[in-house]
């Protein structure tokens, strides 16, 4: 984007500010401890974009030379060629490196990035600072999507503002028209108030981190200052320049990933960037010292490649972390990552950015040649690649816990165990209980009983469980399971409860029922008055899926990432609870599970289909190991022999 300033001359200090922004982001992403608020470099980019775009189109509107088609041709030439280059390379590397499920996720994110909705896609998937975010190769495209959304909206809004000033206040269309300035300023103020309110009142502020409605005001700060006339007083400009650099430094080292952001905290980097830009609008020889320092040649050079560097740095780091298995990369890996990022950035700046900028294209040619054809080719290629790498290549026993299970329904194959006897045991719980279908089948056959296994996603059917804490899709199935459990548990001679205890106890996720432990204890005490209750320990959550473990073990690269320990704490709490209640028994799966080595792998095959659900193969293997190590769910004569009449009375 052209850096224009006083009387249209080039502004090297803006490229220097770009360098400061991109280096802050890169250093933060390498190691967040180096620059705790380095992520605010993105906000500096937003202010720069808002200023330059508004200065360019505002001047053109004032001269009646503005054309939407010409504007979008410039944006297409500036943004898309490098974007497609980086995306293509990222997808090709992903095809070779990622396991099928992860490549499918990459392809989905790529499709959304191409239509400038990456921010919407990722905001629904993960939070920007979530642990899983570090391995999403195209996660950083969220900011590019926001800028593109701004480009679609702002020219029309600015034209409207100028028209309002001309029609109702008889003000000529000029860059600094008072009406346009006031209306833009109102958008800035209103935007920050809205952003802060939503972030502090929403259930999950992380879901708003990447959204236009909380970021638009940042771009508008740059837009607003572009509409203001330059300040003639040198002392004021000097003061603003030092204030600007001070605010940016404060943002970089005072804020961190725990800060409420964007909201009011985003004013630090945004006002800092705006002050620096505004202070440098005078003649070159009169620019304040901070602006002159930003104009040093080597800093400007980094600024010139900043767009390419921003696009390349994240896929490089994401893939390295994907292979290494930990967020913190060793210094030897970092020493490879940095030169690789720079080399790729310089090459794409020299041979892609510079080449396409010089092209003379009409809007149809730019749209078809630089947007439509590459987009269709990328989406089509990724679709074909995804089909060849699909999880359908794996046998069904490795990629699910069963299709014929009563999970969220009551009309599939609900009975497991010894088919020769009537199902007198009820097994229930969430998806972790559903993943034990084959385990129950193996153990039930060995112990001579059968069970009806009824489960629902994320649902624990304890009495009084609040399913409203769950995602909306889980409400109806959970309510149905709770109702069945409450009305029918007395019909069975034993009850088996299994769940992802760490989730329900709030150890692993804050979105659980806050009174779950009390409700579980009341439920266990009530049921145990009628029949024995067997509470099953949860299986571990893995650091990475076993598919990835096996893939990288083939090339001698073993994941060093430590497995989450939340399940251990949860199992211990459940064990202690069971010990306090008569007729409640704790079923420990740990002895059998420890024979899955590497974690989640049994005899060279994945025993999980993701990082926390056993697959059919793993569930069956766990059952055999449980039996072979001498363990039982129901002890001999532990299942009371109830007559048909007694069961009917219950």
Short mmCIF file of C-alpha atoms in Angstrom, two decimals, residues 50 104 112 129 183 231 240 273 280 292 303 306 311 376 417 572 589:
data_model
loop_
_atom_site.label_atom_id
_atom_site.label_comp_id
_atom_site.label_asym_id
_atom_site.label_seq_id
_atom_site.Cartn_x
_atom_site.Cartn_y
_atom_site.Cartn_z
CA UNK A 50 -7.15 2.59 7.94
CA UNK A 104 -9.34 -31.72 6.34
CA UNK A 112 -13.00 -19.67 4.44
CA UNK A 129 -4.77 -18.14 22.53
CA UNK A 183 -19.29 10.70 11.87
CA UNK A 231 -0.74 20.04 12.61
CA UNK A 240 2.72 13.22 19.78
CA UNK A 273 0.38 4.10 16.04
CA UNK A 280 5.16 12.50 10.84
CA UNK A 292 13.30 9.58 11.75
CA UNK A 303 8.68 -2.87 6.65
CA UNK A 306 6.23 -6.98 6.34
CA UNK A 311 1.93 -14.33 5.93
CA UNK A 376 -11.17 -22.35 -7.85
CA UNK A 417 -22.29 -58.19 26.50
CA UNK A 572 -9.11 -39.26 42.04
CA UNK A 589 -9.09 -48.86 33.99
#
